[in-house]
Amino acid sequence: MANIPVVIDNGTGYTKLGYAGNVDPSYVFPSCIAEPPPRSVKPEQLGDMDFYIGQDALDATAKYPDKYFTSYALKHGCIDNWDHMEKIWQQCLYKYMRCEPESHPVILTEPPMNPPENREYAAEIMFETFGVPALNISAQAVLALGSVDAVTGTVIDSGDGVTHIIPVYEKVVITSGIKHIPLAGRDITEFMFKLIKERETTHPDVNMKQEARKIKEEYGYVCKDIAREFQRYDADRSKYIKKWSGVVPPKGEMTWEIDVGPEQFLGPEIFFHPEIFGLEHTTPLPQLVDEVIRGCPIDTRLPLYKNILLSGGTTLFKNFRKRLRDDVKAIVDERMTLDWERRGGRGKPKDIEVTVEKPHNPQHAVWIGGSMLGSQEDFLEQCATKALYDEHGPSVCRGNVMGAAIFK
Ligand SMILES: Nc1ncnc2c1ncn2[C@@H]1O[C@H](COP(=O)(O)OP(=O)(O)OP(=O)(O)O)[C@@H](O)[C@H]1O
Ligand SMILES: [Mg+2]
């Protein structure tokens, strides 16, 4: 496996990991770590290896709640705890990829507006702690576009911790145009969890938040129109109510069952009617998408409307693509008609094509783009090398290295 790049896409919720050239990541696990709780042990007692990552971390905390405390290394897409991140990377490279990092270039991904210092910290850890020969840190939106062989488009990246709208033209992120919504998958889970808890009278002794996430992933869908959906529900509840059941651990003898009701479509509605969540953020996603594109240089707008790309697990909701497309198109058409009327009906406007594309697996799109990047013949030219790092220090990664010729 010598010299094949390792691609690591660390998300707020999940890390996607594998060798470049594969069609899917080999490992997908929660970006968390379980350690003894702070203050419960003296530093000298804390073995360096006394930690777990990913699902093992969640299991360790469930089994020994007094001994292990789970925390996530990223917040809203950005690395928040470098010590934890380093430990997660250590296990990514040694335990999962079973590689000697000195012989594998690494591709990391970064969210929009990632502070340049974060790139430098990442470079320091990768080059100094792990001794990797080359490092590429690429914008997640550019990689997502790369996964469908595109270089221009408006990427809607909605994962676990944050939703971004990122215009990209010819592989360059139009930074001034980026907008974000501080809501994503975790908030939808939380909202659905609350609705279920309020309605259900039986509260089985299980991790109901995890169950709410599974319910969301299995049954969540975006409806066409929320008022009409409620009417349909009321007309024939039995047709729409789903049953969700399980057993109570650890013995698994007791079973439980709950109903899944309107939360199926109310959760995902966060993007289209954010005001029902009673949160500060109130601009619907389709309106933001339109604002983002209109805020970009005029000659980029048509291609940006024409290729709106979904990325991230939260875009997997059924009917998300169609509702987003229809709503953006309606906003564009309405504005065009108004303009036209204002001009006294002269010079009928040309139709603007609005296309929303959903890649084969939006949750892995960023990783897949990284995998394709790492397979390119000139990939190393798009990296900062260890030699350059040794000569110039972490600042070699200050700029976005993707495509930067200065590292040749
Ligand atoms: N079928 C599905 N329907 C709806 N949501 C889903 C589905 N499958 C996964 N998700 C949600 O997608 C989210 C994880 O997506 P993803 O792995 O893209 O996020 P991330 O990269 O960890 O986070 P971020 O990009 O915000 O840093 C979780 O909230 C998960 O519940
Ligand atoms: Mg992500």
Tab-separated table of C-alpha atoms and ligand atoms in Angstrom:
chain	number	residue	atom	x	y	z
A	1	MET	CA	0.000	0.000	0.000
A	2	ALA	CA	3.047	2.255	-0.103
A	3	ASN	CA	2.414	5.814	-1.151
A	4	ILE	CA	-1.315	5.556	-1.577
A	5	PRO	CA	-2.776	8.672	0.052
A	6	VAL	CA	-5.001	8.279	3.100
A	7	VAL	CA	-8.174	10.391	2.912
A	8	ILE	CA	-9.617	11.585	6.225
A	9	ASP	CA	-12.833	13.609	6.203
A	10	ASN	CA	-13.474	14.608	9.814
A	11	GLY	CA	-17.059	15.790	10.240
A	12	THR	CA	-18.788	17.153	13.318
A	13	GLY	CA	-20.676	13.882	13.606
A	14	TYR	CA	-18.772	11.304	11.585
A	15	THR	CA	-15.255	10.660	10.351
A	16	LYS	CA	-14.938	9.078	6.933
A	17	LEU	CA	-11.676	7.278	6.353
A	18	GLY	CA	-9.980	5.196	3.684
A	19	TYR	CA	-7.331	4.943	0.995
A	20	ALA	CA	-7.572	7.110	-2.111
A	21	GLY	CA	-8.765	5.246	-5.171
A	22	ASN	CA	-11.592	3.438	-3.371
A	23	VAL	CA	-15.165	4.219	-4.307
A	24	ASP	CA	-16.298	4.585	-0.691
A	25	PRO	CA	-14.625	5.180	2.659
A	26	SER	CA	-13.560	1.963	4.394
A	27	TYR	CA	-14.562	3.312	7.810
A	28	VAL	CA	-17.256	5.704	8.960
A	29	PHE	CA	-17.453	6.291	12.707
A	30	PRO	CA	-18.508	9.019	15.153
A	31	SER	CA	-15.812	11.707	15.558
A	32	CYS	CA	-15.702	11.216	19.303
A	33	ILE	CA	-13.324	10.054	21.951
A	34	ALA	CA	-13.918	8.487	25.373
A	35	GLU	CA	-11.471	9.253	28.147
A	36	PRO	CA	-11.554	9.169	31.913
A	37	PRO	CA	-13.438	12.303	32.980
A	38	PRO	CA	-11.258	15.320	33.651
A	39	ARG	CA	-10.246	15.688	37.317
A	40	SER	CA	-11.157	12.063	38.091
A	41	VAL	CA	-7.543	11.006	37.583
A	42	LYS	CA	-4.243	12.632	38.237
A	43	PRO	CA	-2.288	13.238	35.016
A	44	GLU	CA	0.421	10.747	36.045
A	45	GLN	CA	-2.221	8.032	36.391
A	46	LEU	CA	-3.613	8.667	32.945
A	47	GLY	CA	-2.049	6.217	30.560
A	48	ASP	CA	-1.563	7.633	27.095
A	49	MET	CA	-3.505	4.776	25.628
A	50	ASP	CA	-6.488	4.932	27.969
A	51	PHE	CA	-8.961	6.163	25.407
A	52	TYR	CA	-11.362	4.915	22.755
A	53	ILE	CA	-12.599	6.554	19.606
A	54	GLY	CA	-15.722	6.252	17.455
A	55	GLN	CA	-18.320	3.619	18.266
A	56	ASP	CA	-15.875	2.029	20.748
A	57	ALA	CA	-15.928	5.322	22.641
A	58	LEU	CA	-19.728	5.371	22.816
A	59	ASP	CA	-19.753	1.723	23.902
A	60	ALA	CA	-17.112	2.305	26.582
A	61	THR	CA	-19.093	5.211	28.033
A	62	ALA	CA	-22.341	3.211	27.952
A	63	LYS	CA	-20.665	0.300	29.737
A	64	TYR	CA	-18.588	2.267	32.250
A	65	PRO	CA	-20.348	5.624	32.621
A	66	ASP	CA	-18.269	6.488	35.690
A	67	LYS	CA	-14.975	5.688	34.044
A	68	TYR	CA	-15.266	7.178	30.578
A	69	PHE	CA	-16.560	10.462	29.326
A	70	THR	CA	-17.306	10.941	25.610
A	71	SER	CA	-16.732	14.195	23.786
A	72	TYR	CA	-16.621	15.236	20.150
A	73	ALA	CA	-13.463	16.723	18.657
A	74	LEU	CA	-15.249	19.091	16.259
A	75	LYS	CA	-17.894	21.743	16.729
A	76	HIS	CA	-19.931	23.105	13.835
A	77	GLY	CA	-17.486	21.602	11.372
A	78	CYS	CA	-14.267	23.013	12.885
A	79	ILE	CA	-11.734	21.156	15.017
A	80	ASP	CA	-12.349	22.261	18.573
A	81	ASN	CA	-10.047	20.061	20.637
A	82	TRP	CA	-6.609	19.429	19.115
A	83	ASP	CA	-5.515	16.907	21.708
A	84	HIS	CA	-8.596	14.822	20.914
A	85	MET	CA	-8.168	15.301	17.197
A	86	GLU	CA	-4.584	14.089	17.361
A	87	LYS	CA	-5.671	10.975	19.238
A	88	ILE	CA	-8.396	10.299	16.689
A	89	TRP	CA	-5.908	10.721	13.814
A	90	GLN	CA	-3.463	8.445	15.597
A	91	GLN	CA	-6.020	5.637	15.647
A	92	CYS	CA	-7.160	6.451	12.105
A	93	LEU	CA	-3.650	5.913	10.798
A	94	TYR	CA	-2.295	3.134	13.002
A	95	LYS	CA	-5.337	1.175	14.101
A	96	TYR	CA	-7.720	1.500	11.162
A	97	MET	CA	-5.516	2.085	8.115
A	98	ARG	CA	-2.677	0.072	9.676
A	99	CYS	CA	-0.217	2.200	7.802
A	100	GLU	CA	3.137	3.728	8.485
A	101	PRO	CA	2.238	7.368	8.104
A	102	GLU	CA	5.798	8.215	7.021
A	103	SER	CA	5.058	6.610	3.668
A	104	HIS	CA	1.535	7.849	2.952
A	105	PRO	CA	0.464	11.335	1.921
A	106	VAL	CA	-2.626	12.463	3.795
A	107	ILE	CA	-5.642	14.380	2.511
A	108	LEU	CA	-7.642	16.286	5.118
A	109	THR	CA	-10.829	18.216	4.428
A	110	GLU	CA	-11.835	21.558	5.832
A	111	PRO	CA	-15.128	23.396	6.205
A	112	PRO	CA	-15.722	26.835	4.728
A	113	MET	CA	-14.179	29.734	6.627
A	114	ASN	CA	-11.774	27.457	8.465
A	115	PRO	CA	-9.317	29.762	10.266
A	116	PRO	CA	-5.839	29.550	8.640
A	117	GLU	CA	-4.348	28.750	12.060
A	118	ASN	CA	-6.330	25.521	12.038
A	119	ARG	CA	-4.568	24.509	8.849
A	120	GLU	CA	-1.246	25.243	10.484
A	121	TYR	CA	-2.063	23.197	13.596
A	122	ALA	CA	-3.163	20.313	11.399
A	123	ALA	CA	0.080	20.551	9.400
A	124	GLU	CA	2.133	20.594	12.581
A	125	ILE	CA	0.521	17.416	13.858
A	126	MET	CA	0.620	15.618	10.513
A	127	PHE	CA	4.256	16.471	9.715
A	128	GLU	CA	5.785	16.499	13.172
A	129	THR	CA	3.850	13.876	15.112
A	130	PHE	CA	3.127	11.470	12.289
A	131	GLY	CA	5.903	12.395	9.850
A	132	VAL	CA	3.690	12.203	6.756
A	133	PRO	CA	5.559	12.848	3.483
A	134	ALA	CA	2.925	15.181	2.007
A	135	LEU	CA	-0.302	16.847	3.088
A	136	ASN	CA	-3.230	18.251	1.203
A	137	ILE	CA	-6.006	20.145	2.945
A	138	SER	CA	-8.940	20.660	0.608
A	139	ALA	CA	-12.186	22.583	0.874
A	140	GLN	CA	-15.052	20.167	1.463
A	141	ALA	CA	-17.253	21.920	-1.096
A	142	VAL	CA	-14.631	21.631	-3.838
A	143	LEU	CA	-14.193	17.929	-3.090
A	144	ALA	CA	-17.962	17.353	-3.143
A	145	LEU	CA	-18.105	18.939	-6.614
A	146	GLY	CA	-15.087	16.875	-7.663
A	147	SER	CA	-16.983	13.719	-6.716
A	148	VAL	CA	-19.396	14.416	-9.588
A	149	ASP	CA	-16.653	15.645	-11.937
A	150	ALA	CA	-17.717	19.261	-11.614
A	151	VAL	CA	-15.675	22.370	-10.897
A	152	THR	CA	-18.475	24.943	-10.680
A	153	GLY	CA	-21.638	24.817	-8.608
A	154	THR	CA	-23.461	25.846	-5.466
A	155	VAL	CA	-22.817	23.260	-2.794
A	156	ILE	CA	-25.387	22.761	-0.046
A	157	ASP	CA	-23.442	20.917	2.604
A	158	SER	CA	-25.597	19.809	5.494
A	159	GLY	CA	-24.065	17.296	7.840
A	160	ASP	CA	-24.460	16.876	11.554
A	161	GLY	CA	-23.366	20.222	12.928
A	162	VAL	CA	-23.820	22.951	10.356
A	163	THR	CA	-25.384	23.732	6.980
A	164	HIS	CA	-23.343	25.751	4.516
A	165	ILE	CA	-24.183	27.180	1.118
A	166	ILE	CA	-20.933	27.509	-0.797
A	167	PRO	CA	-20.611	28.942	-4.305
A	168	VAL	CA	-17.649	27.498	-6.180
A	169	TYR	CA	-16.472	28.744	-9.562
A	170	GLU	CA	-13.796	26.836	-11.457
A	171	LYS	CA	-12.640	25.107	-8.235
A	172	VAL	CA	-12.349	28.401	-6.395
A	173	VAL	CA	-14.654	29.027	-3.445
A	174	ILE	CA	-16.306	32.455	-3.701
A	175	THR	CA	-15.691	33.114	-0.037
A	176	SER	CA	-17.602	36.378	0.115
A	177	GLY	CA	-20.759	34.571	-1.005
A	178	ILE	CA	-20.828	31.776	1.596
A	179	LYS	CA	-23.753	31.685	3.978
A	180	HIS	CA	-24.533	29.259	6.726
A	181	ILE	CA	-27.441	28.114	8.842
A	182	PRO	CA	-26.518	27.087	12.357
A	183	LEU	CA	-28.785	24.046	12.056
A	184	ALA	CA	-28.168	20.539	10.766
A	185	GLY	CA	-28.772	16.856	11.468
A	186	ARG	CA	-28.160	16.974	15.207
A	187	ASP	CA	-30.738	19.742	15.652
A	188	ILE	CA	-33.310	17.796	13.676
A	189	THR	CA	-32.694	14.734	15.833
A	190	GLU	CA	-33.073	16.896	18.940
A	191	PHE	CA	-36.331	18.387	17.681
A	192	MET	CA	-37.803	15.006	16.755
A	193	PHE	CA	-36.680	13.605	20.103
A	194	LYS	CA	-38.575	16.359	21.930
A	195	LEU	CA	-41.742	15.814	19.895
A	196	ILE	CA	-41.666	12.085	20.571
A	197	LYS	CA	-40.963	12.574	24.276
A	198	GLU	CA	-43.817	15.032	24.696
A	199	ARG	CA	-46.337	12.803	22.975
A	200	GLU	CA	-45.392	9.305	24.073
A	201	THR	CA	-46.546	8.240	27.505
A	202	THR	CA	-44.282	5.221	27.784
A	203	HIS	CA	-40.630	6.122	28.101
A	204	PRO	CA	-38.611	2.965	27.702
A	205	ASP	CA	-35.275	2.863	29.466
A	206	VAL	CA	-33.207	3.143	26.306
A	207	ASN	CA	-31.146	5.884	24.729
A	208	MET	CA	-34.143	7.619	23.155
A	209	LYS	CA	-32.026	10.253	21.453
A	210	GLN	CA	-30.228	7.572	19.509
A	211	GLU	CA	-33.581	6.021	18.651
A	212	ALA	CA	-34.820	9.433	17.481
A	213	ARG	CA	-31.793	9.676	15.163
A	214	LYS	CA	-32.544	6.255	13.702
A	215	ILE	CA	-36.219	7.154	13.280
A	216	LYS	CA	-35.167	10.357	11.523
A	217	GLU	CA	-32.870	8.502	9.138
A	218	GLU	CA	-35.424	5.789	8.402
A	219	TYR	CA	-38.683	7.731	8.166
A	220	GLY	CA	-37.816	11.420	7.868
A	221	TYR	CA	-39.047	13.079	4.684
A	222	VAL	CA	-39.593	16.515	3.239
A	223	CYS	CA	-43.226	17.153	2.362
A	224	LYS	CA	-44.513	19.319	-0.458
A	225	ASP	CA	-46.525	21.631	1.700
A	226	ILE	CA	-46.742	21.451	5.456
A	227	ALA	CA	-50.414	22.538	5.841
A	228	ARG	CA	-51.520	19.994	3.261
A	229	GLU	CA	-49.440	17.295	4.915
A	230	PHE	CA	-51.185	17.895	8.244
A	231	GLN	CA	-54.560	17.604	6.516
A	232	ARG	CA	-53.534	14.309	4.967
A	233	TYR	CA	-52.482	13.081	8.389
A	234	ASP	CA	-55.700	14.064	10.047
A	235	ALA	CA	-57.768	12.467	7.292
A	236	ASP	CA	-56.195	9.041	7.747
A	237	ARG	CA	-53.816	8.855	10.685
A	238	SER	CA	-53.440	5.103	10.609
A	239	LYS	CA	-51.969	5.337	7.133
A	240	TYR	CA	-49.202	7.706	8.187
A	241	ILE	CA	-48.361	6.706	11.736
A	242	LYS	CA	-45.389	4.348	11.831
A	243	LYS	CA	-44.455	1.971	14.628
A	244	TRP	CA	-40.977	1.911	16.120
A	245	SER	CA	-39.957	-0.782	18.548
A	246	GLY	CA	-36.982	-2.294	20.283
A	247	VAL	CA	-35.811	-4.183	23.307
A	248	VAL	CA	-34.509	-2.851	26.596
A	249	PRO	CA	-30.819	-3.616	27.073
A	250	PRO	CA	-28.881	-5.347	28.517
A	251	LYS	CA	-31.032	-8.473	28.754
A	252	GLY	CA	-33.287	-7.586	25.882
A	253	GLU	CA	-36.314	-9.289	27.396
A	254	MET	CA	-38.618	-6.314	27.576
A	255	THR	CA	-39.841	-4.911	24.323
A	256	TRP	CA	-41.174	-1.439	23.749
A	257	GLU	CA	-43.056	0.284	20.965
A	258	ILE	CA	-43.780	3.894	20.172
A	259	ASP	CA	-45.636	5.743	17.426
A	260	VAL	CA	-43.874	7.888	14.886
A	261	GLY	CA	-46.152	10.735	13.875
A	262	PRO	CA	-45.853	14.106	12.151
A	263	GLU	CA	-42.238	14.456	13.319
A	264	GLN	CA	-41.418	12.483	10.169
A	265	PHE	CA	-41.948	15.616	8.099
A	266	LEU	CA	-41.784	18.291	10.813
A	267	GLY	CA	-38.102	17.589	11.551
A	268	PRO	CA	-36.795	18.166	8.020
A	269	GLU	CA	-39.097	21.198	7.704
A	270	ILE	CA	-36.424	23.038	9.717
A	271	PHE	CA	-34.917	24.052	6.370
A	272	PHE	CA	-38.087	25.411	4.854
A	273	HIS	CA	-39.895	26.920	7.855
A	274	PRO	CA	-37.154	27.524	10.421
A	275	GLU	CA	-39.489	29.751	12.427
A	276	ILE	CA	-41.456	26.754	13.699
A	277	PHE	CA	-38.397	25.802	15.703
A	278	GLY	CA	-38.633	29.045	17.589
A	279	LEU	CA	-34.999	29.753	16.907
A	280	GLU	CA	-33.210	32.923	16.014
A	281	HIS	CA	-32.544	31.783	12.503
A	282	THR	CA	-35.592	32.411	10.328
A	283	THR	CA	-34.514	32.518	6.686
A	284	PRO	CA	-35.599	29.445	4.724
A	285	LEU	CA	-32.865	27.530	2.907
A	286	PRO	CA	-34.218	28.130	-0.645
A	287	GLN	CA	-34.214	31.880	-0.023
A	288	LEU	CA	-30.651	31.744	1.265
A	289	VAL	CA	-29.544	29.741	-1.765
A	290	ASP	CA	-31.033	32.414	-4.014
A	291	GLU	CA	-29.360	35.182	-1.989
A	292	VAL	CA	-25.995	33.426	-2.154
A	293	ILE	CA	-26.115	33.101	-5.928
A	294	ARG	CA	-27.324	36.658	-6.440
A	295	GLY	CA	-24.447	37.848	-4.274
A	296	CYS	CA	-21.909	36.297	-6.692
A	297	PRO	CA	-20.414	37.985	-9.772
A	298	ILE	CA	-23.018	38.285	-12.495
A	299	ASP	CA	-21.346	35.999	-15.034
A	300	THR	CA	-21.146	33.143	-12.505
A	301	ARG	CA	-24.829	33.156	-11.581
A	302	LEU	CA	-26.306	31.060	-14.389
A	303	PRO	CA	-23.877	28.149	-13.875
A	304	LEU	CA	-24.397	28.414	-10.116
A	305	TYR	CA	-28.197	28.063	-10.496
A	306	LYS	CA	-27.671	25.264	-12.969
A	307	ASN	CA	-25.593	23.086	-10.675
A	308	ILE	CA	-26.764	23.133	-7.088
A	309	LEU	CA	-25.181	20.104	-5.471
A	310	LEU	CA	-26.273	18.343	-2.297
A	311	SER	CA	-23.621	17.091	0.085
A	312	GLY	CA	-23.739	15.716	3.634
A	313	GLY	CA	-25.957	13.149	5.338
A	314	THR	CA	-28.763	15.542	6.163
A	315	THR	CA	-29.544	16.052	2.473
A	316	LEU	CA	-30.569	12.377	2.319
A	317	PHE	CA	-34.164	13.107	3.353
A	318	LYS	CA	-36.648	11.857	0.801
A	319	ASN	CA	-37.932	14.638	-1.453
A	320	PHE	CA	-35.340	17.150	-0.169
A	321	ARG	CA	-33.849	17.609	-3.631
A	322	LYS	CA	-37.184	18.211	-5.348
A	323	ARG	CA	-38.604	20.614	-2.746
A	324	LEU	CA	-35.393	22.640	-2.744
A	325	ARG	CA	-35.355	22.790	-6.518
A	326	ASP	CA	-39.020	23.756	-6.773
A	327	ASP	CA	-38.756	26.423	-4.055
A	328	VAL	CA	-35.609	28.023	-5.505
A	329	LYS	CA	-37.157	27.970	-8.968
A	330	ALA	CA	-40.357	29.589	-7.632
A	331	ILE	CA	-38.341	32.399	-6.011
A	332	VAL	CA	-36.356	33.011	-9.199
A	333	ASP	CA	-39.437	32.952	-11.433
A	334	GLU	CA	-41.388	35.279	-9.169
A	335	ARG	CA	-38.599	37.823	-9.169
A	336	MET	CA	-38.211	37.630	-12.931
A	337	THR	CA	-41.937	38.151	-13.427
A	338	LEU	CA	-41.976	41.137	-11.072
A	339	ASP	CA	-39.019	42.699	-12.882
A	340	TRP	CA	-40.720	42.127	-16.171
A	341	GLU	CA	-43.944	43.736	-14.996
A	342	ARG	CA	-41.984	46.665	-13.629
A	343	ARG	CA	-40.472	47.144	-17.049
A	344	GLY	CA	-43.999	47.410	-18.415
A	345	GLY	CA	-43.988	43.908	-19.851
A	346	ARG	CA	-41.246	44.624	-22.350
A	347	GLY	CA	-38.498	42.147	-23.240
A	348	LYS	CA	-39.756	38.836	-21.914
A	349	PRO	CA	-37.032	37.385	-19.641
A	350	LYS	CA	-35.272	34.156	-20.512
A	351	ASP	CA	-35.992	31.198	-18.314
A	352	ILE	CA	-33.322	30.519	-15.683
A	353	GLU	CA	-32.461	26.869	-15.342
A	354	VAL	CA	-32.384	25.667	-11.752
A	355	THR	CA	-31.023	22.162	-11.208
A	356	VAL	CA	-30.375	20.452	-7.906
A	357	GLU	CA	-28.230	17.366	-8.123
A	358	LYS	CA	-27.995	14.669	-5.491
A	359	PRO	CA	-24.873	12.538	-5.781
A	360	HIS	CA	-25.075	8.788	-5.365
A	361	ASN	CA	-24.175	9.095	-1.668
A	362	PRO	CA	-24.189	12.687	-0.414
A	363	GLN	CA	-22.856	11.666	3.008
A	364	HIS	CA	-19.675	10.372	1.403
A	365	ALA	CA	-19.399	12.923	-1.421
A	366	VAL	CA	-16.602	14.914	0.246
A	367	TRP	CA	-14.589	11.780	0.987
A	368	ILE	CA	-15.148	10.443	-2.542
A	369	GLY	CA	-13.906	13.750	-3.980
A	370	GLY	CA	-10.806	13.350	-1.798
A	371	SER	CA	-10.353	9.799	-2.999
A	372	MET	CA	-10.494	10.982	-6.625
A	373	LEU	CA	-8.081	13.823	-5.914
A	374	GLY	CA	-5.583	11.423	-4.331
A	375	SER	CA	-5.730	9.246	-7.439
A	376	GLN	CA	-4.753	12.022	-9.842
A	377	GLU	CA	-1.347	11.715	-11.432
A	378	ASP	CA	-0.309	15.209	-10.409
A	379	PHE	CA	-1.690	14.856	-6.900
A	380	LEU	CA	1.647	15.426	-5.193
A	381	GLU	CA	1.906	18.772	-6.919
A	382	GLN	CA	-1.174	19.794	-4.989
A	383	CYS	CA	0.391	18.989	-1.634
A	384	ALA	CA	2.660	20.618	0.876
A	385	THR	CA	5.626	18.259	1.228
A	386	LYS	CA	7.575	17.384	4.340
A	387	ALA	CA	10.690	18.951	2.806
A	388	LEU	CA	8.833	22.242	2.315
A	389	TYR	CA	7.416	22.047	5.801
A	390	ASP	CA	10.853	21.433	7.301
A	391	GLU	CA	12.174	24.427	5.404
A	392	HIS	CA	9.351	26.941	5.969
A	393	GLY	CA	7.322	25.639	8.918
A	394	PRO	CA	3.525	25.392	9.300
A	395	SER	CA	2.909	28.497	7.199
A	396	VAL	CA	3.235	26.330	4.073
A	397	CYS	CA	-0.306	25.237	4.820
A	398	ARG	CA	-1.664	28.653	5.646
A	399	GLY	CA	-3.132	29.210	2.210
A	400	ASN	CA	-5.524	26.687	0.806
A	401	VAL	CA	-3.105	24.217	-0.733
A	402	MET	CA	-5.476	22.668	-3.202
A	403	GLY	CA	-4.253	23.496	-6.653
A	404	ALA	CA	-1.618	25.869	-5.324
A	405	ALA	CA	1.346	25.813	-7.632
A	406	ILE	CA	3.648	27.333	-5.017
A	407	PHE	CA	4.224	23.921	-3.537
A	408	LYS	CA	5.606	22.410	-6.698
B	1	LIG	N1	-30.991	8.704	5.624
B	1	LIG	C1	-30.775	9.841	6.303
B	1	LIG	N2	-31.718	10.799	6.345
B	1	LIG	C2	-31.522	11.952	7.031
B	1	LIG	N3	-30.390	12.221	7.735
B	1	LIG	C3	-29.422	11.300	7.714
B	1	LIG	C4	-29.540	10.078	7.009
B	1	LIG	N4	-28.401	9.357	7.180
B	1	LIG	C5	-27.591	10.107	7.957
B	1	LIG	N5	-28.192	11.268	8.291
B	1	LIG	C6	-27.692	12.331	9.167
B	1	LIG	O1	-26.554	12.933	8.558
B	1	LIG	C7	-25.735	13.489	9.594
B	1	LIG	C8	-24.313	13.086	9.346
B	1	LIG	O2	-23.933	13.531	8.081
B	1	LIG	P1	-22.415	13.792	7.707
B	1	LIG	O3	-21.612	12.565	7.983
B	1	LIG	O4	-22.389	14.336	6.338
B	1	LIG	O5	-22.059	14.913	8.779
B	1	LIG	P2	-20.630	15.378	9.287
B	1	LIG	O6	-19.695	15.446	8.128
B	1	LIG	O7	-20.241	14.523	10.429
B	1	LIG	O8	-20.965	16.824	9.874
B	1	LIG	P3	-20.561	18.299	9.351
B	1	LIG	O9	-20.383	18.213	7.863
B	1	LIG	O10	-21.726	19.139	9.779
B	1	LIG	O11	-19.311	18.635	10.069
B	1	LIG	C9	-26.269	12.945	10.918
B	1	LIG	O12	-27.013	13.962	11.577
B	1	LIG	C10	-27.171	11.808	10.478
B	1	LIG	O13	-28.210	11.570	11.410
B	2	MG	MG	-19.114	16.871	6.638
